[in-house]
Amino acid sequence: MVVMKFQQTARRQRNFLRNLQAINTDELGRLRYQFQRPETGEAFAQPNHVYAVDLDIFGKHSLFSLINRTRTDEGSRRLAHWLTQHAALDEILLRQEAVAELQADPTWRQRWEATALLHTHAAQQVGALREWANERMDTTLQKSFLWRWWPLLTALLGGLAWASLLPGWLFWLSLLWHLVLIRRFQEPIQALSLRTTDLGHTLIAYADLIELANEVPFRSRWWKLRQTPAQQAGRAIRQLGDWFARLDYRLHPFFMVLIGIPFLWDLHCLAALESWKKEHGAELESWLDSLADFEALSSLAGFAFAHPDYPMPQVAWEDGVLVDAQQLGHPLIPGDKRVPNDFVLAGTGHTTLITGSNMSGKSTFLRTVGINLVLAQMGSVVCAQKLTCSPVQVFSSMRTQDSLEESTSSFYAELKRLRQLLELSAAATSTTPIFYLLDEILKGTNSADRHRGAEALIKQLHPMQASGLVSTHDLELGNWGAEQAFVRNCHFRSDVQDGKLQFDYSLYEGICRSFNASELMRMMGIAVPES
């Protein structure tokens, strides 16, 4: 047994080191934008979210894949929530402080991940646990828990029968009563067991992680606010996990015959679980929240550590929208291919029109601004030299598609999206205005209607608590914008050199005057006459 104990310790240490190797291999892959983990976050995707689909928040090559270092279902869900819901300013500042502190401790972060990977059930969902914690058992059944001590009488009768002091049929009758009691509790036990199979192993993993979180001497306010409710969580959750694991013993037929029925094992487990629920059930939600927050923030810290050149943005209250970026780049584009740009937009009711030729970088630039604002408002570092921004609600309309199921065309789908923007802008407050990103606005209709519609939309947005970017091929819209005090024109350009198109992907002031559609068609073999 001593040798077996050494063997178990050695196996755990071996597996821990293997996990560290896998974690660092994954980190090296991320630096090359090769995402090896199967978790893409698509399970958390919302088709009608205000920006997640357009900005590649979830998917195989997504912001979630780039940032995610969570290993539990709770942590993954929390990270997905942070990516899709902007935080309040005070929470952003607290997270920034905590990220900066945890960024400097990669050993602890990787220890957390490697510990979670030691438990094969750590990623299991615990939704059934939340349901169970909020359920109340029938009081009649609870009173019947006293019957769990009946095996003591059965044992006494068996001893007296063995000593020939009582007839043996009394012992067998008492044992038969065990089956009656088990039958009485079969329904609640079966229902609980079906929902919580292997949950005990998951909770033991959670206990290990929470105890690990409570060991670190972090001083930031964000950590202290979450460590305080989790001080007693490790022991209590481990105790709960042990009882759920013991309840799973009933799945083994030999155990049920030799121990389960003679000792009324299920009743003891059920009574212990109900007792735990009464003592700790009200605290469970806050404990799970703390665990999820620890993991989500660890992902942000890991992202910051992997990109030491990414700064922490300055997020502060402003009178309306403020986005002031220097050398802003897209975090999902490799550094050797990324072309950063400067950009400034201040105040509400302002629209920046982006014109440019095909493939010149308009859509990518809109996504670059949007995805960095998402990062900034979840407390993360950003892909820029410097970024100052105010709290905003990002909204995008870039990938609207037709739907056979809903019998809608792509143009009608875009109109529904724009109506959503107007409704959000009308309801927006000065503390959280809307920052919109509209790509190839009203592309599904003729040029005359497109121009009139885009002009009307920008005018309607002007008095609202909203500002943003609109990309377009419509030069007339750009000329109209040049006459408006609340519209700014910028563009991307392309040049033809030696019969080849050249793009510099740099943002310039003014309206684009060079377009490449004809040249692209000629390159594809379509005979387009010279203008």
Short mmCIF file of C-alpha atoms in Angstrom, two decimals:
data_model
loop_
_atom_site.label_atom_id
_atom_site.label_comp_id
_atom_site.label_asym_id
_atom_site.label_seq_id
_atom_site.Cartn_x
_atom_site.Cartn_y
_atom_site.Cartn_z
CA MET A 1 0.00 0.00 0.00
CA VAL A 2 2.93 2.31 0.67
CA VAL A 3 4.33 1.55 -2.79
CA MET A 4 0.89 2.14 -4.31
CA LYS A 5 0.77 5.53 -2.60
CA PHE A 6 4.12 6.46 -4.13
CA GLN A 7 2.86 5.20 -7.49
CA GLN A 8 -0.25 7.39 -7.33
CA THR A 9 1.82 10.45 -6.42
CA ALA A 10 4.27 9.77 -9.23
CA ARG A 11 1.46 9.22 -11.75
CA ARG A 12 -0.20 12.48 -10.77
CA GLN A 13 3.09 14.38 -11.10
CA ARG A 14 3.77 12.76 -14.47
CA ASN A 15 0.31 13.69 -15.74
CA PHE A 16 0.70 17.21 -14.38
CA LEU A 17 3.96 17.68 -16.30
CA ARG A 18 2.41 16.22 -19.44
CA ASN A 19 -0.39 18.74 -19.08
CA LEU A 20 2.12 21.58 -18.78
CA GLN A 21 3.77 20.36 -21.97
CA ALA A 22 0.41 20.30 -23.78
CA ILE A 23 -0.47 23.78 -22.48
CA ASN A 24 2.78 25.30 -23.73
CA THR A 25 2.51 23.52 -27.07
CA ASP A 26 -0.94 25.08 -27.37
CA GLU A 27 0.47 28.51 -26.45
CA LEU A 28 3.17 28.23 -29.11
CA GLY A 29 0.50 27.33 -31.65
CA ARG A 30 -1.52 30.41 -30.72
CA LEU A 31 1.48 32.63 -31.43
CA ARG A 32 1.43 31.19 -34.97
CA TYR A 33 -2.38 31.56 -35.10
CA GLN A 34 -2.77 27.80 -35.17
CA PHE A 35 -5.62 27.01 -32.81
CA GLN A 36 -5.39 23.37 -31.76
CA ARG A 37 -8.09 23.17 -29.10
CA PRO A 38 -11.47 21.82 -30.25
CA GLU A 39 -13.38 24.40 -28.18
CA THR A 40 -14.30 27.21 -30.58
CA GLY A 41 -17.07 28.84 -28.57
CA GLU A 42 -19.62 28.18 -31.31
CA ALA A 43 -21.89 26.61 -28.69
CA PHE A 44 -22.26 30.10 -27.20
CA ALA A 45 -22.90 31.87 -30.51
CA GLN A 46 -26.11 33.87 -30.87
CA PRO A 47 -27.19 34.35 -34.52
CA ASN A 48 -28.79 37.75 -33.85
CA HIS A 49 -26.19 39.14 -31.47
CA VAL A 50 -25.39 42.81 -31.97
CA TYR A 51 -21.79 42.14 -33.11
CA ALA A 52 -20.55 38.60 -32.35
CA VAL A 53 -21.13 37.11 -35.81
CA ASP A 54 -19.66 40.04 -37.74
CA LEU A 55 -16.56 40.43 -35.56
CA ASP A 56 -15.60 36.72 -35.46
CA ILE A 57 -16.06 36.44 -31.72
CA PHE A 58 -16.73 32.68 -31.96
CA GLY A 59 -15.57 30.06 -34.43
CA LYS A 60 -12.48 28.11 -35.45
CA HIS A 61 -10.45 31.25 -36.22
CA SER A 62 -11.98 33.61 -33.69
CA LEU A 63 -11.29 35.88 -30.76
CA PHE A 64 -12.58 33.17 -28.41
CA SER A 65 -10.07 30.66 -29.82
CA LEU A 66 -7.28 33.21 -29.46
CA ILE A 67 -8.05 34.12 -25.84
CA ASN A 68 -9.62 31.00 -24.34
CA ARG A 69 -7.53 29.29 -21.69
CA THR A 70 -10.43 27.98 -19.64
CA ARG A 71 -10.76 24.29 -18.79
CA THR A 72 -14.15 24.13 -17.09
CA ASP A 73 -17.59 24.65 -18.56
CA GLU A 74 -18.27 27.42 -16.05
CA GLY A 75 -15.12 29.29 -17.08
CA SER A 76 -15.86 28.92 -20.81
CA ARG A 77 -19.38 30.27 -20.36
CA ARG A 78 -18.12 33.22 -18.34
CA LEU A 79 -15.49 34.10 -20.94
CA ALA A 80 -18.14 33.90 -23.68
CA HIS A 81 -20.35 36.19 -21.60
CA TRP A 82 -17.56 38.74 -21.20
CA LEU A 83 -16.97 38.66 -24.96
CA THR A 84 -20.60 39.39 -25.76
CA GLN A 85 -21.64 41.76 -22.94
CA HIS A 86 -19.74 44.98 -22.27
CA ALA A 87 -18.85 45.50 -18.62
CA ALA A 88 -19.56 48.55 -16.48
CA LEU A 89 -16.67 51.01 -16.26
CA ASP A 90 -15.81 50.24 -12.64
CA GLU A 91 -15.71 46.50 -13.44
CA ILE A 92 -13.47 47.16 -16.47
CA LEU A 93 -10.99 49.04 -14.31
CA LEU A 94 -11.01 46.31 -11.65
CA ARG A 95 -10.37 43.63 -14.28
CA GLN A 96 -7.54 45.64 -15.81
CA GLU A 97 -5.85 45.86 -12.41
CA ALA A 98 -6.29 42.12 -11.85
CA VAL A 99 -5.07 41.19 -15.35
CA ALA A 100 -1.90 43.24 -14.86
CA GLU A 101 -1.23 41.42 -11.58
CA LEU A 102 -1.94 37.94 -12.90
CA GLN A 103 -0.08 38.56 -16.17
CA ALA A 104 3.15 38.67 -14.19
CA ASP A 105 2.53 35.17 -12.74
CA PRO A 106 2.41 32.69 -15.65
CA THR A 107 3.43 29.84 -13.35
CA TRP A 108 0.23 30.06 -11.35
CA ARG A 109 -1.92 30.36 -14.48
CA GLN A 110 -0.41 27.26 -16.04
CA ARG A 111 -0.62 25.41 -12.74
CA TRP A 112 -4.36 26.14 -12.75
CA GLU A 113 -4.78 24.76 -16.27
CA ALA A 114 -2.63 21.70 -15.63
CA THR A 115 -4.55 20.94 -12.43
CA ALA A 116 -7.88 21.19 -14.23
CA LEU A 117 -6.64 18.82 -16.94
CA LEU A 118 -5.86 16.20 -14.26
CA HIS A 119 -9.62 15.76 -13.92
CA THR A 120 -11.25 14.27 -16.99
CA HIS A 121 -14.69 15.53 -15.92
CA ALA A 122 -13.67 19.14 -15.21
CA ALA A 123 -15.36 20.39 -18.37
CA GLN A 124 -18.72 18.78 -17.54
CA GLN A 125 -21.69 21.12 -17.30
CA VAL A 126 -23.09 21.74 -13.82
CA GLY A 127 -26.49 23.09 -14.81
CA ALA A 128 -28.11 20.08 -13.11
CA LEU A 129 -26.30 21.03 -9.91
CA ARG A 130 -27.86 24.51 -9.95
CA GLU A 131 -31.30 23.00 -10.50
CA TRP A 132 -30.77 20.56 -7.64
CA ALA A 133 -29.58 23.32 -5.29
CA ASN A 134 -32.83 25.24 -5.87
CA GLU A 135 -35.15 22.26 -5.50
CA ARG A 136 -36.88 21.41 -2.26
CA MET A 137 -37.55 17.78 -1.36
CA ASP A 138 -40.96 16.72 -0.13
CA THR A 139 -41.05 17.12 3.66
CA THR A 140 -42.59 13.67 4.08
CA LEU A 141 -39.59 12.10 2.38
CA GLN A 142 -37.21 14.18 4.47
CA LYS A 143 -38.83 12.92 7.65
CA SER A 144 -38.43 9.38 6.35
CA PHE A 145 -34.63 9.77 6.36
CA LEU A 146 -34.65 8.40 9.90
CA TRP A 147 -35.27 4.99 8.35
CA ARG A 148 -31.66 5.01 7.09
CA TRP A 149 -30.61 3.79 10.56
CA TRP A 150 -32.78 0.67 10.27
CA PRO A 151 -29.74 -1.45 9.21
CA LEU A 152 -28.53 -1.19 12.83
CA LEU A 153 -31.62 -3.12 13.93
CA THR A 154 -31.18 -5.55 11.05
CA ALA A 155 -27.59 -6.17 12.13
CA LEU A 156 -28.73 -6.72 15.73
CA LEU A 157 -31.39 -9.20 14.61
CA GLY A 158 -28.83 -10.99 12.46
CA GLY A 159 -26.45 -11.28 15.42
CA LEU A 160 -29.15 -12.61 17.71
CA ALA A 161 -30.30 -15.09 15.06
CA TRP A 162 -26.70 -16.28 14.57
CA ALA A 163 -26.50 -16.79 18.35
CA SER A 164 -29.79 -18.74 18.18
CA LEU A 165 -31.45 -16.26 20.51
CA LEU A 166 -34.08 -15.24 17.93
CA PRO A 167 -35.58 -17.02 14.91
CA GLY A 168 -33.79 -16.30 11.60
CA TRP A 169 -36.95 -15.19 9.79
CA LEU A 170 -36.96 -11.95 11.78
CA PHE A 171 -33.60 -11.03 10.25
CA TRP A 172 -34.79 -11.84 6.72
CA LEU A 173 -38.01 -9.92 7.28
CA SER A 174 -36.01 -6.89 8.43
CA LEU A 175 -33.76 -7.19 5.36
CA LEU A 176 -36.85 -7.33 3.17
CA TRP A 177 -37.95 -4.06 4.73
CA HIS A 178 -34.73 -2.54 3.30
CA LEU A 179 -36.08 -3.23 -0.20
CA VAL A 180 -39.36 -1.54 0.70
CA LEU A 181 -37.48 1.55 1.93
CA ILE A 182 -35.31 1.65 -1.19
CA ARG A 183 -38.45 1.37 -3.30
CA ARG A 184 -39.95 4.32 -1.44
CA PHE A 185 -36.97 6.56 -2.27
CA GLN A 186 -36.27 5.09 -5.71
CA GLU A 187 -37.89 7.88 -7.74
CA PRO A 188 -36.02 10.89 -6.25
CA ILE A 189 -32.75 8.96 -6.11
CA GLN A 190 -33.07 7.75 -9.70
CA ALA A 191 -33.95 11.24 -10.95
CA LEU A 192 -30.99 12.77 -9.13
CA SER A 193 -28.58 10.05 -10.23
CA LEU A 194 -29.54 10.36 -13.90
CA ARG A 195 -28.90 14.11 -13.86
CA THR A 196 -25.69 14.07 -11.86
CA THR A 197 -23.73 11.06 -13.09
CA ASP A 198 -20.00 11.80 -12.73
CA LEU A 199 -20.81 15.21 -11.22
CA GLY A 200 -18.88 14.24 -8.11
CA HIS A 201 -15.62 14.06 -10.08
CA THR A 202 -16.36 17.47 -11.60
CA LEU A 203 -16.96 19.04 -8.20
CA ILE A 204 -13.74 17.55 -6.81
CA ALA A 205 -11.93 19.23 -9.72
CA TYR A 206 -13.69 22.51 -8.87
CA ALA A 207 -12.63 22.14 -5.24
CA ASP A 208 -8.98 21.72 -6.27
CA LEU A 209 -9.17 24.84 -8.44
CA ILE A 210 -10.87 27.02 -5.83
CA GLU A 211 -8.33 25.97 -3.19
CA LEU A 212 -5.60 26.86 -5.68
CA ALA A 213 -7.17 30.29 -6.21
CA ASN A 214 -7.31 30.91 -2.47
CA GLU A 215 -3.60 30.15 -2.07
CA VAL A 216 -2.31 33.06 -4.15
CA PRO A 217 -1.53 36.35 -2.38
CA PHE A 218 -3.03 38.64 -5.05
CA ARG A 219 -3.70 42.13 -3.77
CA SER A 220 -5.93 43.67 -6.44
CA ARG A 221 -9.47 44.57 -5.40
CA TRP A 222 -11.00 42.33 -8.07
CA TRP A 223 -9.34 39.24 -6.57
CA LYS A 224 -10.22 40.15 -2.99
CA LEU A 225 -13.89 40.60 -3.88
CA ARG A 226 -13.99 37.05 -5.25
CA GLN A 227 -11.63 35.29 -2.89
CA THR A 228 -13.66 36.37 0.15
CA PRO A 229 -16.83 34.38 -0.71
CA ALA A 230 -14.72 31.45 -1.88
CA GLN A 231 -12.70 31.04 1.34
CA GLN A 232 -14.77 28.10 2.59
CA ALA A 233 -15.85 26.92 -0.86
CA GLY A 234 -13.05 24.42 -1.48
CA ARG A 235 -13.79 22.23 1.52
CA ALA A 236 -17.57 22.41 1.10
CA ILE A 237 -17.54 21.68 -2.64
CA ARG A 238 -15.13 18.79 -2.13
CA GLN A 239 -17.50 17.38 0.48
CA LEU A 240 -20.41 17.71 -1.95
CA GLY A 241 -18.37 16.08 -4.72
CA ASP A 242 -17.53 13.16 -2.46
CA TRP A 243 -21.20 12.52 -1.71
CA PHE A 244 -22.21 12.70 -5.37
CA ALA A 245 -19.37 10.30 -6.20
CA ARG A 246 -20.60 7.91 -3.49
CA LEU A 247 -24.12 8.10 -4.90
CA ASP A 248 -22.69 6.86 -8.22
CA TYR A 249 -21.56 3.65 -6.49
CA ARG A 250 -25.16 2.46 -6.89
CA LEU A 251 -24.43 2.00 -10.60
CA HIS A 252 -22.31 -1.05 -9.76
CA PRO A 253 -24.57 -4.11 -9.25
CA PHE A 254 -22.16 -5.98 -6.95
CA PHE A 255 -21.88 -2.93 -4.69
CA MET A 256 -25.68 -2.61 -4.51
CA VAL A 257 -26.12 -6.26 -3.57
CA LEU A 258 -23.32 -6.44 -1.00
CA ILE A 259 -23.47 -2.93 0.50
CA GLY A 260 -26.17 -0.78 -1.08
CA ILE A 261 -29.18 -2.82 0.04
CA PRO A 262 -27.88 -4.08 3.43
CA PHE A 263 -26.75 -0.62 4.57
CA LEU A 264 -29.35 1.52 2.73
CA TRP A 265 -26.48 3.34 1.04
CA ASP A 266 -28.71 5.48 -1.20
CA LEU A 267 -30.65 6.87 1.75
CA HIS A 268 -27.46 7.87 3.55
CA CYS A 269 -26.19 9.63 0.42
CA LEU A 270 -29.49 11.38 -0.19
CA ALA A 271 -29.76 12.51 3.43
CA ALA A 272 -26.19 13.85 3.36
CA LEU A 273 -26.82 15.74 0.11
CA GLU A 274 -29.99 17.33 1.50
CA SER A 275 -28.13 18.30 4.65
CA TRP A 276 -25.38 19.90 2.54
CA LYS A 277 -27.98 21.77 0.50
CA LYS A 278 -29.52 23.27 3.63
CA GLU A 279 -26.14 24.37 4.95
CA HIS A 280 -24.44 25.62 1.76
CA GLY A 281 -27.03 25.70 -1.03
CA ALA A 282 -27.50 29.47 -0.83
CA GLU A 283 -23.74 30.04 -1.27
CA LEU A 284 -23.24 27.67 -4.20
CA GLU A 285 -24.07 30.21 -6.91
CA SER A 286 -21.52 32.75 -5.62
CA TRP A 287 -18.86 30.02 -5.40
CA LEU A 288 -19.46 28.92 -8.99
CA ASP A 289 -19.40 32.57 -10.06
CA SER A 290 -16.03 33.07 -8.39
CA LEU A 291 -14.62 29.98 -10.09
CA ALA A 292 -15.90 31.15 -13.50
CA ASP A 293 -14.46 34.63 -12.95
CA PHE A 294 -11.06 33.21 -11.92
CA GLU A 295 -10.83 31.20 -15.14
CA ALA A 296 -12.10 33.93 -17.45
CA LEU A 297 -9.67 36.44 -16.02
CA SER A 298 -6.85 33.90 -16.28
CA SER A 299 -7.59 33.76 -20.01
CA LEU A 300 -7.27 37.54 -20.30
CA ALA A 301 -4.00 37.44 -18.35
CA GLY A 302 -2.68 34.64 -20.58
CA PHE A 303 -3.56 36.66 -23.67
CA ALA A 304 -1.74 39.69 -22.22
CA PHE A 305 1.33 37.59 -21.33
CA ALA A 306 1.48 36.11 -24.84
CA HIS A 307 1.41 39.63 -26.35
CA PRO A 308 3.61 41.83 -24.13
CA ASP A 309 3.54 44.60 -26.76
CA TYR A 310 -0.23 44.98 -26.44
CA PRO A 311 -1.11 47.85 -24.06
CA MET A 312 -3.94 48.15 -21.59
CA PRO A 313 -6.42 50.70 -23.02
CA GLN A 314 -7.53 53.79 -21.16
CA VAL A 315 -11.28 53.48 -20.66
CA ALA A 316 -12.94 56.51 -19.10
CA TRP A 317 -16.22 58.42 -19.07
CA GLU A 318 -16.52 60.94 -21.88
CA ASP A 319 -19.24 63.21 -23.18
CA GLY A 320 -20.45 60.78 -25.83
CA VAL A 321 -18.33 58.46 -27.93
CA LEU A 322 -14.55 58.58 -27.85
CA VAL A 323 -12.24 56.31 -29.83
CA ASP A 324 -8.65 57.54 -30.11
CA ALA A 325 -6.36 54.83 -31.46
CA GLN A 326 -2.75 54.83 -32.52
CA GLN A 327 -1.46 51.98 -34.69
CA LEU A 328 -4.63 49.95 -34.25
CA GLY A 329 -4.40 46.42 -35.68
CA HIS A 330 -6.53 43.30 -35.95
CA PRO A 331 -5.52 40.73 -33.29
CA LEU A 332 -6.45 37.78 -35.55
CA ILE A 333 -4.06 38.87 -38.32
CA PRO A 334 -0.39 37.80 -37.87
CA GLY A 335 1.95 40.64 -37.02
CA ASP A 336 3.99 40.32 -40.22
CA LYS A 337 0.83 40.77 -42.32
CA ARG A 338 -1.00 43.24 -40.11
CA VAL A 339 -1.16 46.90 -41.24
CA PRO A 340 -2.07 49.14 -38.28
CA ASN A 341 -3.82 52.49 -38.65
CA ASP A 342 -4.56 55.54 -36.56
CA PHE A 343 -8.16 56.53 -36.02
CA VAL A 344 -10.06 59.13 -34.00
CA LEU A 345 -13.78 59.66 -33.51
CA ALA A 346 -15.15 61.90 -30.75
CA GLY A 347 -18.68 62.88 -29.81
CA THR A 348 -22.12 61.48 -30.59
CA GLY A 349 -23.99 61.95 -33.84
CA HIS A 350 -20.84 61.58 -35.94
CA THR A 351 -20.35 59.19 -38.85
CA THR A 352 -17.07 58.33 -40.56
CA LEU A 353 -17.67 57.25 -44.16
CA ILE A 354 -15.09 54.75 -45.44
CA THR A 355 -14.84 54.54 -49.23
CA GLY A 356 -12.40 52.45 -51.20
CA SER A 357 -11.89 49.88 -53.90
CA ASN A 358 -12.59 46.19 -53.56
CA MET A 359 -10.26 44.23 -51.26
CA SER A 360 -8.58 47.45 -50.10
CA GLY A 361 -9.30 46.82 -46.42
CA LYS A 362 -12.58 48.60 -45.58
CA SER A 363 -14.33 45.64 -43.96
CA THR A 364 -11.19 44.54 -42.13
CA PHE A 365 -10.75 48.02 -40.72
CA LEU A 366 -14.31 48.10 -39.42
CA ARG A 367 -13.72 44.74 -37.74
CA THR A 368 -10.39 45.98 -36.37
CA VAL A 369 -12.03 48.91 -34.60
CA GLY A 370 -14.93 46.78 -33.37
CA ILE A 371 -12.93 43.84 -32.03
CA ASN A 372 -10.53 46.10 -30.15
CA LEU A 373 -13.43 47.93 -28.54
CA VAL A 374 -14.79 44.54 -27.45
CA LEU A 375 -11.41 43.71 -25.92
CA ALA A 376 -11.19 47.08 -24.20
CA GLN A 377 -14.63 46.73 -22.62
CA MET A 378 -13.96 43.30 -21.19
CA GLY A 379 -10.84 44.46 -19.38
CA SER A 380 -8.28 43.06 -21.82
CA VAL A 381 -5.20 44.42 -23.53
CA VAL A 382 -5.72 45.59 -27.12
CA CYS A 383 -3.87 45.22 -30.43
CA ALA A 384 -2.61 48.79 -30.73
CA GLN A 385 0.16 51.11 -29.75
CA LYS A 386 -2.33 53.10 -27.70
CA LEU A 387 -6.10 53.19 -27.32
CA THR A 388 -8.28 55.59 -25.40
CA CYS A 389 -12.02 54.97 -25.47
CA SER A 390 -15.25 55.54 -23.62
CA PRO A 391 -17.77 52.85 -22.66
CA VAL A 392 -19.93 52.09 -25.71
CA GLN A 393 -22.30 49.42 -26.99
CA VAL A 394 -20.81 48.03 -30.18
CA PHE A 395 -23.27 47.26 -32.96
CA SER A 396 -22.46 45.87 -36.41
CA SER A 397 -24.26 45.07 -39.64
CA MET A 398 -21.77 43.37 -41.94
CA ARG A 399 -22.78 39.81 -42.74
CA THR A 400 -26.53 39.97 -43.21
CA GLN A 401 -27.79 36.99 -45.21
CA ASP A 402 -31.03 35.81 -46.72
CA SER A 403 -33.03 33.13 -44.94
CA LEU A 404 -35.10 30.46 -46.65
CA GLU A 405 -36.60 29.48 -43.32
CA GLU A 406 -37.87 33.00 -42.64
CA SER A 407 -38.50 33.78 -46.35
CA THR A 408 -36.38 36.94 -46.19
CA SER A 409 -33.96 38.35 -48.76
CA SER A 410 -30.54 39.65 -47.79
CA PHE A 411 -31.76 43.21 -48.36
CA TYR A 412 -34.73 42.72 -46.03
CA ALA A 413 -32.44 41.07 -43.48
CA GLU A 414 -30.22 44.16 -43.58
CA LEU A 415 -33.22 46.45 -43.14
CA LYS A 416 -34.25 44.49 -40.04
CA ARG A 417 -30.71 44.88 -38.73
CA LEU A 418 -30.76 48.65 -39.34
CA ARG A 419 -34.13 48.92 -37.60
CA GLN A 420 -32.52 47.20 -34.62
CA LEU A 421 -29.75 49.81 -34.70
CA LEU A 422 -32.27 52.67 -34.68
CA GLU A 423 -34.16 51.13 -31.77
CA LEU A 424 -30.97 50.65 -29.75
CA SER A 425 -29.78 54.18 -30.55
CA ALA A 426 -33.11 55.68 -29.52
CA ALA A 427 -32.89 53.87 -26.18
CA ALA A 428 -29.18 54.53 -25.61
CA THR A 429 -27.97 56.75 -22.79
CA SER A 430 -25.15 59.28 -22.70
CA THR A 431 -23.17 56.95 -20.42
CA THR A 432 -23.28 54.04 -22.90
CA PRO A 433 -23.89 55.31 -26.44
CA ILE A 434 -23.98 53.08 -29.53
CA PHE A 435 -20.90 52.64 -31.69
CA TYR A 436 -22.05 51.21 -35.04
CA LEU A 437 -20.14 49.48 -37.83
CA LEU A 438 -22.08 49.27 -41.10
CA ASP A 439 -20.36 47.55 -44.02
CA GLU A 440 -21.42 48.17 -47.63
CA ILE A 441 -24.61 49.80 -46.44
CA LEU A 442 -27.81 48.90 -48.36
CA LYS A 443 -25.83 46.90 -50.90
CA GLY A 444 -28.90 44.86 -51.88
CA THR A 445 -30.69 47.60 -53.83
CA ASN A 446 -30.09 49.95 -56.77
CA SER A 447 -27.66 52.85 -56.54
CA ALA A 448 -30.32 55.57 -56.34
CA ASP A 449 -32.22 53.92 -53.49
CA ARG A 450 -28.96 52.99 -51.79
CA HIS A 451 -27.80 56.59 -51.77
CA ARG A 452 -31.12 58.01 -50.56
CA GLY A 453 -31.51 55.32 -47.91
CA ALA A 454 -27.97 55.66 -46.56
CA GLU A 455 -28.26 59.44 -46.41
CA ALA A 456 -31.58 59.20 -44.58
CA LEU A 457 -30.19 56.67 -42.07
CA ILE A 458 -27.13 58.78 -41.24
CA LYS A 459 -29.33 61.84 -40.79
CA GLN A 460 -31.68 59.90 -38.51
CA LEU A 461 -28.77 58.66 -36.39
CA HIS A 462 -27.23 62.13 -36.08
CA PRO A 463 -29.34 63.44 -33.14
CA MET A 464 -29.17 60.14 -31.27
CA GLN A 465 -26.65 58.82 -28.74
CA ALA A 466 -24.69 57.03 -31.45
CA SER A 467 -21.63 57.37 -33.67
CA GLY A 468 -19.76 55.00 -35.91
CA LEU A 469 -18.32 53.94 -39.24
CA VAL A 470 -20.05 53.24 -42.54
CA SER A 471 -18.24 51.71 -45.50
CA THR A 472 -19.61 52.25 -48.99
CA HIS A 473 -18.82 52.19 -52.70
CA ASP A 474 -21.21 55.10 -53.20
CA LEU A 475 -19.11 58.13 -54.19
CA GLU A 476 -22.22 60.32 -54.21
CA LEU A 477 -22.71 59.49 -50.55
CA GLY A 478 -19.15 60.54 -49.90
CA ASN A 479 -19.70 63.83 -51.76
CA TRP A 480 -22.84 64.43 -49.71
CA GLY A 481 -20.93 63.65 -46.53
CA ALA A 482 -18.26 66.19 -47.38
CA GLU A 483 -20.92 68.89 -47.05
CA GLN A 484 -22.10 67.72 -43.59
CA ALA A 485 -20.44 68.89 -40.40
CA PHE A 486 -21.18 65.57 -38.67
CA VAL A 487 -19.71 63.34 -41.41
CA ARG A 488 -16.03 62.65 -42.03
CA ASN A 489 -14.68 60.99 -45.16
CA CYS A 490 -11.80 58.50 -45.08
CA HIS A 491 -10.72 55.92 -47.64
CA PHE A 492 -8.50 53.01 -48.58
CA ARG A 493 -6.85 53.00 -51.98
CA SER A 494 -5.37 50.62 -54.52
CA ASP A 495 -2.88 51.22 -57.32
CA VAL A 496 -2.09 49.35 -60.52
CA GLN A 497 1.63 48.77 -61.07
CA ASP A 498 2.95 46.63 -63.93
CA GLY A 499 -0.53 45.25 -64.54
CA LYS A 500 -0.93 44.19 -60.90
CA LEU A 501 -3.09 45.60 -58.16
CA GLN A 502 -1.20 46.94 -55.15
CA PHE A 503 -2.81 47.55 -51.76
CA ASP A 504 -1.20 49.33 -48.84
CA TYR A 505 -4.23 48.88 -46.47
CA SER A 506 -3.59 52.34 -45.00
CA LEU A 507 -6.36 54.73 -44.04
CA TYR A 508 -6.35 58.14 -45.74
CA GLU A 509 -8.45 61.27 -45.33
CA GLY A 510 -11.01 62.18 -47.96
CA ILE A 511 -13.02 60.29 -50.58
CA CYS A 512 -11.49 57.47 -52.58
CA ARG A 513 -10.91 58.35 -56.23
CA SER A 514 -9.37 55.09 -57.44
CA PHE A 515 -11.45 51.95 -57.94
CA ASN A 516 -10.38 48.57 -59.20
CA ALA A 517 -13.55 46.65 -60.15
CA SER A 518 -12.86 46.92 -63.90
CA GLU A 519 -9.25 45.88 -63.47
CA LEU A 520 -10.26 42.89 -61.33
CA MET A 521 -12.79 41.78 -63.98
CA ARG A 522 -10.15 42.04 -66.70
CA MET A 523 -7.79 39.95 -64.59
CA MET A 524 -10.55 37.31 -64.40
CA GLY A 525 -10.95 37.24 -68.16
CA ILE A 526 -13.99 39.51 -68.46
CA ALA A 527 -13.54 41.91 -71.38
CA VAL A 528 -14.38 45.30 -69.89
CA PRO A 529 -13.91 48.25 -72.27
CA GLU A 530 -11.64 51.08 -71.18
CA SER A 531 -13.56 54.05 -69.79
#
